[in-house]
């Protein structure tokens, strides 16, 4: 998944691949470490255009249930989030 996204979005903005003590890569307990929250794998890409409002972001990570999760934030999402928040407070 990381390689496929890298071909589309280029070099990642951030990559985190780490095990917390007492786990380490190659110990045979990598999956257990992830399930316990002691194995961390996440990579993020950002696709910036000339207009900063058109920035898109993609993040892929492995959750504690060992599911690979993909999050995408499309261009202009900040403006849409602000619009929804403003609409939500009008109820009060």
Tab-separated table of N, CA and C in Angstrom:
chain	number	residue	atom	x	y	z
A	1	UNK	N	0.832	-1.182	0.000
A	1	UNK	CA	0.000	0.000	0.000
A	1	UNK	C	0.878	1.247	0.000
A	2	UNK	N	1.910	1.240	0.828
A	2	UNK	CA	2.806	2.386	0.920
A	2	UNK	C	3.485	2.661	-0.423
A	3	UNK	N	3.898	1.606	-1.110
A	3	UNK	CA	4.549	1.773	-2.410
A	3	UNK	C	3.574	2.315	-3.460
A	4	UNK	N	2.364	1.818	-3.463
A	4	UNK	CA	1.353	2.282	-4.419
A	4	UNK	C	1.071	3.765	-4.212
A	5	UNK	N	0.868	4.175	-2.969
A	5	UNK	CA	0.599	5.585	-2.679
A	5	UNK	C	1.818	6.447	-2.978
A	6	UNK	N	3.002	5.918	-2.748
A	6	UNK	CA	4.219	6.651	-3.054
A	6	UNK	C	4.359	6.933	-4.541
A	7	UNK	N	3.958	5.974	-5.371
A	7	UNK	CA	4.015	6.208	-6.818
A	7	UNK	C	3.050	7.310	-7.240
A	8	UNK	N	1.913	7.422	-6.570
A	8	UNK	CA	0.930	8.453	-6.930
A	8	UNK	C	1.269	9.812	-6.316
A	9	UNK	N	1.642	9.838	-5.036
A	9	UNK	CA	1.819	11.103	-4.314
A	9	UNK	C	3.271	11.515	-4.115
A	10	UNK	N	4.209	10.677	-4.500
A	10	UNK	CA	5.618	11.028	-4.363
A	10	UNK	C	6.179	10.655	-2.995
A	11	UNK	N	7.259	11.318	-2.641
A	11	UNK	CA	7.921	11.033	-1.364
A	11	UNK	C	7.002	11.404	-0.201
A	12	UNK	N	6.942	10.572	0.833
A	12	UNK	CA	6.075	10.876	1.970
A	12	UNK	C	6.547	12.089	2.754
A	13	UNK	N	5.590	12.775	3.332
A	13	UNK	CA	5.863	13.910	4.203
A	13	UNK	C	6.408	13.401	5.536
A	14	UNK	N	5.881	12.260	5.981
A	14	UNK	CA	6.240	11.704	7.283
A	14	UNK	C	6.114	10.188	7.235
A	15	UNK	N	7.070	9.488	7.814
A	15	UNK	CA	6.991	8.035	7.963
A	15	UNK	C	7.383	7.683	9.388
A	16	UNK	N	6.551	6.877	10.029
A	16	UNK	CA	6.825	6.422	11.386
A	16	UNK	C	6.771	4.901	11.389
A	17	UNK	N	7.857	4.273	11.727
A	17	UNK	CA	7.945	2.823	11.869
A	17	UNK	C	8.763	2.563	13.127
A	18	UNK	N	8.066	2.242	14.220
A	18	UNK	CA	8.759	2.153	15.507
A	18	UNK	C	8.093	1.120	16.422
A	19	UNK	N	8.919	0.490	17.232
A	19	UNK	CA	8.440	-0.406	18.281
A	19	UNK	C	8.866	0.157	19.625
A	20	UNK	N	7.973	0.071	20.602
A	20	UNK	CA	8.309	0.475	21.963
A	20	UNK	C	8.867	-0.730	22.714
A	21	UNK	N	9.724	-0.462	23.660
A	21	UNK	CA	10.351	-1.474	24.494
A	21	UNK	C	9.287	-2.325	25.178
A	22	UNK	N	9.377	-3.605	25.237
A	22	UNK	CA	10.515	-4.477	24.945
A	22	UNK	C	10.494	-5.050	23.519
A	23	UNK	N	9.621	-4.554	22.649
A	23	UNK	CA	9.506	-5.095	21.299
A	23	UNK	C	10.495	-4.434	20.348
A	24	UNK	N	10.867	-5.179	19.307
A	24	UNK	CA	11.756	-4.625	18.282
A	24	UNK	C	11.518	-5.390	16.982
A	25	UNK	N	11.894	-4.762	15.880
A	25	UNK	CA	11.717	-5.375	14.569
A	25	UNK	C	12.556	-6.641	14.472
A	26	UNK	N	11.906	-7.718	14.047
A	26	UNK	CA	12.604	-8.990	13.887
A	26	UNK	C	12.524	-9.900	15.089
A	27	UNK	N	11.826	-9.471	16.161
A	27	UNK	CA	11.751	-10.312	17.360
A	27	UNK	C	10.694	-11.411	17.261
A	28	UNK	N	9.887	-11.388	16.192
A	28	UNK	CA	8.837	-12.388	16.028
A	28	UNK	C	7.539	-12.012	16.708
A	29	UNK	N	7.510	-10.898	17.414
A	29	UNK	CA	6.313	-10.458	18.135
A	29	UNK	C	5.772	-9.129	17.599
A	30	UNK	N	6.074	-8.836	16.334
A	30	UNK	CA	5.665	-7.560	15.759
A	30	UNK	C	4.147	-7.370	15.796
A	31	UNK	N	3.387	-8.399	15.439
A	31	UNK	CA	1.925	-8.276	15.437
A	31	UNK	C	1.383	-8.073	16.854
A	32	UNK	N	1.949	-8.766	17.806
A	32	UNK	CA	1.540	-8.575	19.204
A	32	UNK	C	1.817	-7.153	19.661
A	33	UNK	N	2.953	-6.620	19.270
A	33	UNK	CA	3.309	-5.252	19.644
A	33	UNK	C	2.295	-4.255	19.086
A	34	UNK	N	1.906	-4.437	17.833
A	34	UNK	CA	0.921	-3.531	17.235
A	34	UNK	C	-0.406	-3.640	17.972
A	35	UNK	N	-0.849	-4.865	18.262
A	35	UNK	CA	-2.110	-5.072	18.981
A	35	UNK	C	-2.096	-4.410	20.355
A	36	UNK	N	-0.935	-4.368	20.995
A	36	UNK	CA	-0.809	-3.779	22.328
A	36	UNK	C	-0.529	-2.277	22.292
A	37	UNK	N	-0.456	-1.705	21.087
A	37	UNK	CA	-0.161	-0.281	20.968
A	37	UNK	C	1.305	0.047	21.135
A	38	UNK	N	2.163	-0.955	20.969
A	38	UNK	CA	3.607	-0.739	21.112
A	38	UNK	C	4.346	-0.864	19.778
A	39	UNK	N	3.592	-1.026	18.704
A	39	UNK	CA	4.147	-1.023	17.356
A	39	UNK	C	3.428	0.054	16.572
A	40	UNK	N	4.165	0.947	15.959
A	40	UNK	CA	3.572	2.119	15.309
A	40	UNK	C	4.037	2.189	13.859
A	41	UNK	N	3.086	2.176	12.945
A	41	UNK	CA	3.388	2.266	11.520
A	41	UNK	C	2.418	3.231	10.880
A	42	UNK	N	2.951	4.332	10.365
A	42	UNK	CA	2.128	5.359	9.748
A	42	UNK	C	2.952	6.106	8.712
A	43	UNK	N	2.321	6.435	7.593
A	43	UNK	CA	2.962	7.231	6.556
A	43	UNK	C	1.960	8.244	6.040
A	44	UNK	N	2.416	9.471	5.833
A	44	UNK	CA	1.534	10.550	5.375
A	44	UNK	C	2.137	11.252	4.164
A	45	UNK	N	1.266	11.615	3.246
A	45	UNK	CA	1.649	12.372	2.061
A	45	UNK	C	0.814	13.636	2.006
A	46	UNK	N	1.379	14.645	1.408
A	46	UNK	CA	0.646	15.882	1.201
A	46	UNK	C	0.852	16.295	-0.246
A	47	UNK	N	-0.227	16.607	-0.924
A	47	UNK	CA	-0.153	17.045	-2.308
A	47	UNK	C	-0.567	18.508	-2.338
A	48	UNK	N	0.418	19.384	-2.514
A	48	UNK	CA	0.189	20.826	-2.448
A	48	UNK	C	0.078	21.386	-3.864
A	49	UNK	N	-0.893	22.254	-4.050
A	49	UNK	CA	-1.027	22.924	-5.337
A	49	UNK	C	-0.593	24.374	-5.170
A	50	UNK	N	-0.687	25.141	-6.221
A	50	UNK	CA	-0.335	26.563	-6.151
A	50	UNK	C	-1.195	27.307	-5.148
A	51	UNK	N	-2.436	26.898	-5.024
A	51	UNK	CA	-3.369	27.498	-4.063
A	51	UNK	C	-3.379	26.613	-2.817
A	52	UNK	N	-2.949	27.134	-1.685
A	52	UNK	CA	-2.845	26.313	-0.467
A	52	UNK	C	-4.183	25.721	-0.045
A	53	UNK	N	-5.297	26.303	-0.476
A	53	UNK	CA	-6.617	25.761	-0.143
A	53	UNK	C	-6.874	24.451	-0.880
A	54	UNK	N	-6.105	24.172	-1.919
A	54	UNK	CA	-6.292	22.956	-2.699
A	54	UNK	C	-5.391	21.810	-2.257
A	55	UNK	N	-4.797	21.918	-1.081
A	55	UNK	CA	-3.914	20.880	-0.569
A	55	UNK	C	-4.713	19.634	-0.193
A	56	UNK	N	-4.200	18.473	-0.591
A	56	UNK	CA	-4.818	17.200	-0.237
A	56	UNK	C	-3.827	16.410	0.621
A	57	UNK	N	-4.350	15.570	1.498
A	57	UNK	CA	-3.492	14.769	2.373
A	57	UNK	C	-3.998	13.327	2.406
A	58	UNK	N	-3.054	12.399	2.451
A	58	UNK	CA	-3.359	10.974	2.535
A	58	UNK	C	-2.499	10.390	3.647
A	59	UNK	N	-3.110	9.594	4.502
A	59	UNK	CA	-2.383	8.913	5.563
A	59	UNK	C	-2.776	7.447	5.561
A	60	UNK	N	-1.802	6.574	5.693
A	60	UNK	CA	-2.059	5.143	5.824
A	60	UNK	C	-1.370	4.673	7.099
A	61	UNK	N	-2.081	3.868	7.890
A	61	UNK	CA	-1.486	3.369	9.124
A	61	UNK	C	-2.101	2.027	9.497
A	62	UNK	N	-1.421	1.329	10.390
A	62	UNK	CA	-1.901	0.039	10.875
A	62	UNK	C	-2.498	0.257	12.252
A	63	UNK	N	-3.767	-0.086	12.410
A	63	UNK	CA	-4.453	0.072	13.689
A	63	UNK	C	-4.205	-1.107	14.605
A	64	UNK	N	-4.637	-0.964	15.838
A	64	UNK	CA	-4.415	-2.016	16.844
A	64	UNK	C	-5.096	-3.325	16.474
A	65	UNK	N	-6.142	-3.252	15.660
A	65	UNK	CA	-6.815	-4.484	15.238
A	65	UNK	C	-6.139	-5.099	14.016
A	66	UNK	N	-4.961	-4.569	13.661
A	66	UNK	CA	-4.158	-5.021	12.530
A	66	UNK	C	-4.819	-4.734	11.185
A	67	UNK	N	-5.721	-3.780	11.173
A	67	UNK	CA	-6.353	-3.340	9.933
A	67	UNK	C	-5.545	-2.177	9.380
A	68	UNK	N	-5.304	-2.210	8.077
A	68	UNK	CA	-4.623	-1.094	7.428
A	68	UNK	C	-5.682	-0.040	7.123
A	69	UNK	N	-5.485	1.147	7.674
A	69	UNK	CA	-6.466	2.224	7.529
A	69	UNK	C	-5.908	3.298	6.600
A	70	UNK	N	-6.772	3.811	5.752
A	70	UNK	CA	-6.401	4.848	4.805
A	70	UNK	C	-7.308	6.042	5.038
A	71	UNK	N	-6.718	7.193	5.274
A	71	UNK	CA	-7.480	8.430	5.485
A	71	UNK	C	-7.120	9.411	4.376
A	72	UNK	N	-8.124	10.037	3.802
A	72	UNK	CA	-7.910	11.000	2.726
A	72	UNK	C	-8.623	12.295	3.083
A	73	UNK	N	-7.912	13.388	2.983
A	73	UNK	CA	-8.495	14.712	3.187
A	73	UNK	C	-8.341	15.459	1.877
A	74	UNK	N	-9.458	15.686	1.211
A	74	UNK	CA	-9.428	16.297	-0.112
A	74	UNK	C	-9.159	17.787	-0.082
A	75	UNK	N	-8.924	18.323	-1.263
A	75	UNK	CA	-8.704	19.759	-1.377
A	75	UNK	C	-9.907	20.524	-0.833
A	76	UNK	N	-9.639	21.626	-0.242
A	76	UNK	CA	-10.659	22.525	0.306
A	76	UNK	C	-11.433	21.917	1.484
A	77	UNK	N	-10.909	20.865	2.101
A	77	UNK	CA	-11.605	20.270	3.236
A	77	UNK	C	-11.681	21.232	4.412
A	78	UNK	N	-10.643	22.018	4.649
A	78	UNK	CA	-10.669	22.964	5.770
A	78	UNK	C	-11.850	23.911	5.661
A	79	UNK	N	-12.091	24.437	4.466
A	79	UNK	CA	-13.211	25.358	4.268
A	79	UNK	C	-14.536	24.647	4.527
A	80	UNK	N	-14.651	23.411	4.085
A	80	UNK	CA	-15.886	22.653	4.298
A	80	UNK	C	-16.083	22.345	5.781
A	81	UNK	N	-15.025	22.004	6.487
A	81	UNK	CA	-15.123	21.723	7.926
A	81	UNK	C	-15.555	22.976	8.683
A	82	UNK	N	-14.998	24.115	8.315
A	82	UNK	CA	-15.390	25.373	8.957
A	82	UNK	C	-16.851	25.695	8.675
A	83	UNK	N	-17.303	25.452	7.455
A	83	UNK	CA	-18.698	25.697	7.096
A	83	UNK	C	-19.633	24.810	7.938
A	84	UNK	N	-19.282	23.556	8.063
A	84	UNK	CA	-20.122	22.637	8.853
A	84	UNK	C	-20.134	23.023	10.329
A	85	UNK	N	-18.988	23.433	10.848
A	85	UNK	CA	-18.917	23.840	12.257
A	85	UNK	C	-19.776	25.075	12.489
A	86	UNK	N	-19.710	26.024	11.588
A	86	UNK	CA	-20.513	27.251	11.737
A	86	UNK	C	-21.999	26.932	11.661
A	87	UNK	N	-22.369	26.028	10.773
A	87	UNK	CA	-23.758	25.633	10.633
A	87	UNK	C	-24.250	24.937	11.906
A	88	UNK	N	-23.372	24.116	12.509
A	88	UNK	CA	-23.733	23.377	13.708
A	88	UNK	C	-23.982	24.286	14.906
A	89	UNK	N	-23.263	25.392	15.000
A	89	UNK	CA	-23.431	26.301	16.144
A	89	UNK	C	-24.641	27.209	15.986
A	90	UNK	N	-25.207	27.293	14.792
A	90	UNK	CA	-26.398	28.127	14.576
A	90	UNK	C	-27.602	27.557	15.303
A	91	UNK	N	-27.567	26.287	15.634
A	91	UNK	CA	-28.689	25.653	16.327
A	91	UNK	C	-28.854	26.217	17.735
A	92	UNK	N	-27.825	26.827	18.280
A	92	UNK	CA	-27.896	27.371	19.629
A	92	UNK	C	-28.276	28.813	19.561
